[in-house]
Amino acid sequence: MTRFDVHATPLAGVMRIQRRKLEDSRGFFSRFFCAEELAAAGFSAPVAQINHTLTRRRGSVRGLHFQHPPHAEDKLVSCLHGEIFDVAVDLRRGSPTFLQWHGEILSAGNATSLLIPKGFAHGFQTLGDDAELLYLHSAPYAAAAEGALNARDPALAIAWPLAFADVSDRDASHPFITAEFTGLPG
């Protein structure tokens, strides 16, 4: 019996993972991760790093972050408390969906995760206060391989659901895309 429903999104490789809950009068049980089952969805590397974040203010934006090869990573992003609008942007050179984005609402209540493969930038906006996320990464963070796009870049035209309430100085300073940006190798 599989514990996940896997749904493709318009961006090849980005998958919406719905955790199946087994519920009774005590509450629920759900499988958060299963290497065997999620390998079929595209997360085939071992989990190398797990990160936990808390974003306090509604409307806050984090991202859009990625890692350059050879440190590129798959991410499985889940919201443990609160609700977010989670976004993946295709940066794969030559992809038919290059620079297109896809967003999903992740929340503690909907038991949904977003699987974001190598070659994508990732960011999110909090839809309420005190949103907690858990990220499973297939590779450890490498500062020298860090890359980012500006979440306000008009070339991306991301339809963020709320006005930006808070963005770090670092994220606000990420560059806009120029004609010289050719994406990440596939």
mmCIF file of C-alpha atoms in Angstrom:
data_model
loop_
_atom_site.group_PDB
_atom_site.id
_atom_site.type_symbol
_atom_site.label_atom_id
_atom_site.label_comp_id
_atom_site.label_asym_id
_atom_site.label_seq_id
_atom_site.Cartn_x
_atom_site.Cartn_y
_atom_site.Cartn_z
ATOM 1 C CA MET A 1 0.000 0.000 0.000
ATOM 2 C CA THR A 2 1.443 3.327 -1.018
ATOM 3 C CA ARG A 3 1.314 6.151 1.512
ATOM 4 C CA PHE A 4 1.582 8.947 -1.077
ATOM 5 C CA ASP A 5 -0.406 10.253 -4.001
ATOM 6 C CA VAL A 6 2.001 11.759 -6.535
ATOM 7 C CA HIS A 7 0.746 14.392 -8.969
ATOM 8 C CA ALA A 8 2.713 15.902 -11.841
ATOM 9 C CA THR A 9 2.700 19.682 -12.249
ATOM 10 C CA PRO A 10 3.097 21.683 -15.465
ATOM 11 C CA LEU A 11 6.892 21.740 -14.843
ATOM 12 C CA ALA A 12 8.465 18.378 -15.668
ATOM 13 C CA GLY A 13 9.991 16.856 -12.551
ATOM 14 C CA VAL A 14 8.196 19.070 -10.028
ATOM 15 C CA MET A 15 5.723 16.861 -8.187
ATOM 16 C CA ARG A 16 2.970 17.519 -5.686
ATOM 17 C CA ILE A 17 3.191 14.809 -3.030
ATOM 18 C CA GLN A 18 0.046 14.194 -1.022
ATOM 19 C CA ARG A 19 0.613 12.258 2.188
ATOM 20 C CA ARG A 20 -2.214 9.842 3.011
ATOM 21 C CA LYS A 21 -3.434 10.165 6.578
ATOM 22 C CA LEU A 22 -4.694 7.226 8.602
ATOM 23 C CA GLU A 23 -7.052 8.812 11.099
ATOM 24 C CA ASP A 24 -8.991 7.678 14.132
ATOM 25 C CA SER A 25 -10.283 9.203 17.371
ATOM 26 C CA ARG A 26 -6.705 9.723 18.650
ATOM 27 C CA GLY A 27 -5.568 11.770 15.640
ATOM 28 C CA PHE A 28 -3.679 10.645 12.560
ATOM 29 C CA PHE A 29 -0.589 8.873 11.283
ATOM 30 C CA SER A 30 1.066 9.687 7.977
ATOM 31 C CA ARG A 31 4.327 8.644 6.441
ATOM 32 C CA PHE A 32 6.460 11.740 5.897
ATOM 33 C CA PHE A 33 9.190 10.143 3.796
ATOM 34 C CA CYS A 34 9.815 6.759 2.234
ATOM 35 C CA ALA A 35 12.918 6.391 0.064
ATOM 36 C CA GLU A 36 11.429 3.506 -1.898
ATOM 37 C CA GLU A 37 8.119 5.194 -2.699
ATOM 38 C CA LEU A 38 9.502 8.677 -3.359
ATOM 39 C CA ALA A 39 12.241 7.364 -5.659
ATOM 40 C CA ALA A 40 9.477 6.662 -8.160
ATOM 41 C CA ALA A 41 8.463 10.337 -7.899
ATOM 42 C CA GLY A 42 12.019 11.537 -8.567
ATOM 43 C CA PHE A 43 13.680 11.796 -5.136
ATOM 44 C CA SER A 44 16.133 8.959 -5.607
ATOM 45 C CA ALA A 45 19.232 10.225 -3.770
ATOM 46 C CA PRO A 46 19.624 9.705 -0.032
ATOM 47 C CA VAL A 47 18.577 12.545 2.253
ATOM 48 C CA ALA A 48 21.805 14.443 2.959
ATOM 49 C CA GLN A 49 20.446 17.373 4.953
ATOM 50 C CA ILE A 50 17.216 18.348 6.727
ATOM 51 C CA ASN A 51 16.441 22.006 7.422
ATOM 52 C CA HIS A 52 13.688 23.477 9.576
ATOM 53 C CA THR A 53 12.558 27.111 9.254
ATOM 54 C CA LEU A 54 10.140 29.387 11.052
ATOM 55 C CA THR A 55 8.904 32.521 9.299
ATOM 56 C CA ARG A 56 7.004 34.700 11.718
ATOM 57 C CA ARG A 57 5.181 37.287 9.610
ATOM 58 C CA ARG A 58 2.316 36.819 7.130
ATOM 59 C CA GLY A 59 3.335 37.935 3.626
ATOM 60 C CA SER A 60 7.051 37.269 4.162
ATOM 61 C CA VAL A 61 8.989 35.934 1.182
ATOM 62 C CA ARG A 62 12.067 33.708 1.209
ATOM 63 C CA GLY A 63 13.965 32.841 -1.958
ATOM 64 C CA LEU A 64 14.344 32.199 -4.823
ATOM 65 C CA HIS A 65 17.341 29.970 -4.048
ATOM 66 C CA PHE A 66 19.182 27.214 -5.903
ATOM 67 C CA GLN A 67 22.543 25.443 -5.954
ATOM 68 C CA HIS A 68 24.805 25.347 -9.013
ATOM 69 C CA PRO A 69 26.089 21.942 -10.195
ATOM 70 C CA PRO A 70 27.797 19.837 -9.017
ATOM 71 C CA HIS A 71 26.080 20.773 -5.741
ATOM 72 C CA ALA A 72 22.569 20.890 -7.208
ATOM 73 C CA GLU A 73 19.944 19.309 -4.988
ATOM 74 C CA ASP A 74 16.504 17.790 -4.970
ATOM 75 C CA LYS A 75 14.250 19.251 -2.261
ATOM 76 C CA LEU A 76 11.131 17.930 -0.620
ATOM 77 C CA VAL A 77 9.419 20.920 0.999
ATOM 78 C CA SER A 78 6.650 20.536 3.582
ATOM 79 C CA CYS A 79 4.776 22.948 5.832
ATOM 80 C CA LEU A 80 4.428 21.688 9.412
ATOM 81 C CA HIS A 81 2.582 24.686 10.841
ATOM 82 C CA GLY A 82 0.680 27.440 9.105
ATOM 83 C CA GLU A 83 0.334 27.867 5.348
ATOM 84 C CA ILE A 84 2.573 28.978 2.494
ATOM 85 C CA PHE A 85 2.532 29.564 -1.256
ATOM 86 C CA ASP A 86 5.506 27.488 -2.418
ATOM 87 C CA VAL A 87 7.121 28.250 -5.796
ATOM 88 C CA ALA A 88 9.514 26.409 -8.117
ATOM 89 C CA VAL A 89 11.103 28.157 -11.131
ATOM 90 C CA ASP A 90 12.567 26.117 -13.990
ATOM 91 C CA LEU A 91 16.205 27.125 -14.597
ATOM 92 C CA ARG A 92 17.156 24.154 -16.786
ATOM 93 C CA ARG A 93 18.904 25.342 -19.935
ATOM 94 C CA GLY A 94 16.998 24.142 -23.002
ATOM 95 C CA SER A 95 13.889 23.141 -21.051
ATOM 96 C CA PRO A 96 10.581 23.875 -22.820
ATOM 97 C CA THR A 97 9.418 25.492 -19.548
ATOM 98 C CA PHE A 98 12.611 27.521 -18.943
ATOM 99 C CA LEU A 99 11.911 30.424 -16.528
ATOM 100 C CA GLN A 100 8.318 29.325 -15.971
ATOM 101 C CA TRP A 101 7.102 28.921 -12.413
ATOM 102 C CA HIS A 102 4.634 26.731 -10.566
ATOM 103 C CA GLY A 103 3.122 27.406 -7.151
ATOM 104 C CA GLU A 104 1.306 25.209 -4.648
ATOM 105 C CA ILE A 105 -0.296 25.938 -1.307
ATOM 106 C CA LEU A 106 1.353 23.833 1.377
ATOM 107 C CA SER A 107 -0.098 23.748 4.860
ATOM 108 C CA ALA A 108 -0.130 21.738 8.044
ATOM 109 C CA GLY A 109 -3.705 20.740 7.243
ATOM 110 C CA ASN A 110 -3.407 19.651 3.619
ATOM 111 C CA ALA A 111 -0.488 17.214 4.159
ATOM 112 C CA THR A 112 1.045 18.233 0.836
ATOM 113 C CA SER A 113 4.726 18.511 -0.044
ATOM 114 C CA LEU A 114 6.412 19.829 -3.161
ATOM 115 C CA LEU A 115 9.233 17.810 -4.707
ATOM 116 C CA ILE A 116 11.581 20.224 -6.469
ATOM 117 C CA PRO A 117 14.345 18.589 -8.517
ATOM 118 C CA LYS A 118 17.795 19.829 -9.453
ATOM 119 C CA GLY A 119 17.720 22.738 -11.885
ATOM 120 C CA PHE A 120 14.980 24.713 -10.165
ATOM 121 C CA ALA A 121 14.962 27.779 -7.934
ATOM 122 C CA HIS A 122 12.731 27.641 -4.863
ATOM 123 C CA GLY A 123 10.997 30.241 -2.749
ATOM 124 C CA PHE A 124 7.820 30.746 -0.755
ATOM 125 C CA GLN A 125 5.489 33.321 0.744
ATOM 126 C CA THR A 126 3.808 32.871 4.116
ATOM 127 C CA LEU A 127 0.011 33.096 4.013
ATOM 128 C CA GLY A 128 -0.264 33.425 7.791
ATOM 129 C CA ASP A 129 1.937 34.119 10.780
ATOM 130 C CA ASP A 130 4.381 31.558 12.184
ATOM 131 C CA ALA A 131 4.818 29.204 9.239
ATOM 132 C CA GLU A 132 7.200 26.305 9.913
ATOM 133 C CA LEU A 133 8.759 24.347 7.075
ATOM 134 C CA LEU A 134 10.810 21.199 6.864
ATOM 135 C CA TYR A 135 13.089 20.696 3.844
ATOM 136 C CA LEU A 136 14.698 17.384 2.938
ATOM 137 C CA HIS A 137 17.725 17.891 0.664
ATOM 138 C CA SER A 138 19.584 15.361 -1.480
ATOM 139 C CA ALA A 139 22.869 17.304 -1.108
ATOM 140 C CA PRO A 140 24.349 19.402 1.690
ATOM 141 C CA TYR A 141 24.401 23.164 1.328
ATOM 142 C CA ALA A 142 27.528 24.498 -0.402
ATOM 143 C CA ALA A 143 27.970 28.253 0.060
ATOM 144 C CA ALA A 144 30.257 28.560 -2.980
ATOM 145 C CA ALA A 145 27.555 26.988 -5.188
ATOM 146 C CA GLU A 146 24.707 29.192 -4.004
ATOM 147 C CA GLY A 147 22.600 31.013 -6.554
ATOM 148 C CA ALA A 148 19.423 33.056 -6.358
ATOM 149 C CA LEU A 149 16.906 35.035 -8.335
ATOM 150 C CA ASN A 150 14.929 38.035 -7.168
ATOM 151 C CA ALA A 151 11.379 37.087 -6.176
ATOM 152 C CA ARG A 152 10.138 40.437 -7.560
ATOM 153 C CA ASP A 153 11.713 39.942 -10.986
ATOM 154 C CA PRO A 154 9.172 41.064 -13.615
ATOM 155 C CA ALA A 155 10.672 38.577 -16.097
ATOM 156 C CA LEU A 156 9.348 35.776 -13.874
ATOM 157 C CA ALA A 157 5.984 37.463 -13.194
ATOM 158 C CA ILE A 158 5.233 35.272 -10.190
ATOM 159 C CA ALA A 159 1.686 35.888 -8.985
ATOM 160 C CA TRP A 160 2.461 36.126 -5.280
ATOM 161 C CA PRO A 161 -0.865 36.021 -3.400
ATOM 162 C CA LEU A 162 -0.055 38.842 -0.951
ATOM 163 C CA ALA A 163 1.864 42.095 -0.913
ATOM 164 C CA PHE A 164 5.416 41.523 0.343
ATOM 165 C CA ALA A 165 5.511 42.147 4.090
ATOM 166 C CA ASP A 166 9.092 41.138 4.787
ATOM 167 C CA VAL A 167 12.071 40.107 2.662
ATOM 168 C CA SER A 168 15.626 39.796 3.933
ATOM 169 C CA ASP A 169 18.136 42.345 2.660
ATOM 170 C CA ARG A 170 20.041 39.459 1.115
ATOM 171 C CA ASP A 171 17.028 38.143 -0.831
ATOM 172 C CA ALA A 172 15.981 41.663 -1.888
ATOM 173 C CA SER A 173 19.448 42.240 -3.345
ATOM 174 C CA HIS A 174 19.397 39.206 -5.652
ATOM 175 C CA PRO A 175 19.682 40.296 -9.281
ATOM 176 C CA PHE A 176 16.979 40.354 -11.892
ATOM 177 C CA ILE A 177 17.416 38.061 -14.870
ATOM 178 C CA THR A 178 19.330 39.542 -17.798
ATOM 179 C CA ALA A 179 19.769 38.387 -21.392
ATOM 180 C CA GLU A 180 23.085 36.817 -20.321
ATOM 181 C CA PHE A 181 21.317 34.348 -18.032
ATOM 182 C CA THR A 182 21.203 31.062 -19.939
ATOM 183 C CA GLY A 183 20.135 28.830 -17.070
ATOM 184 C CA LEU A 184 21.667 25.789 -15.458
ATOM 185 C CA PRO A 185 23.098 22.826 -17.331
ATOM 186 C CA GLY A 186 20.731 19.864 -17.514
#
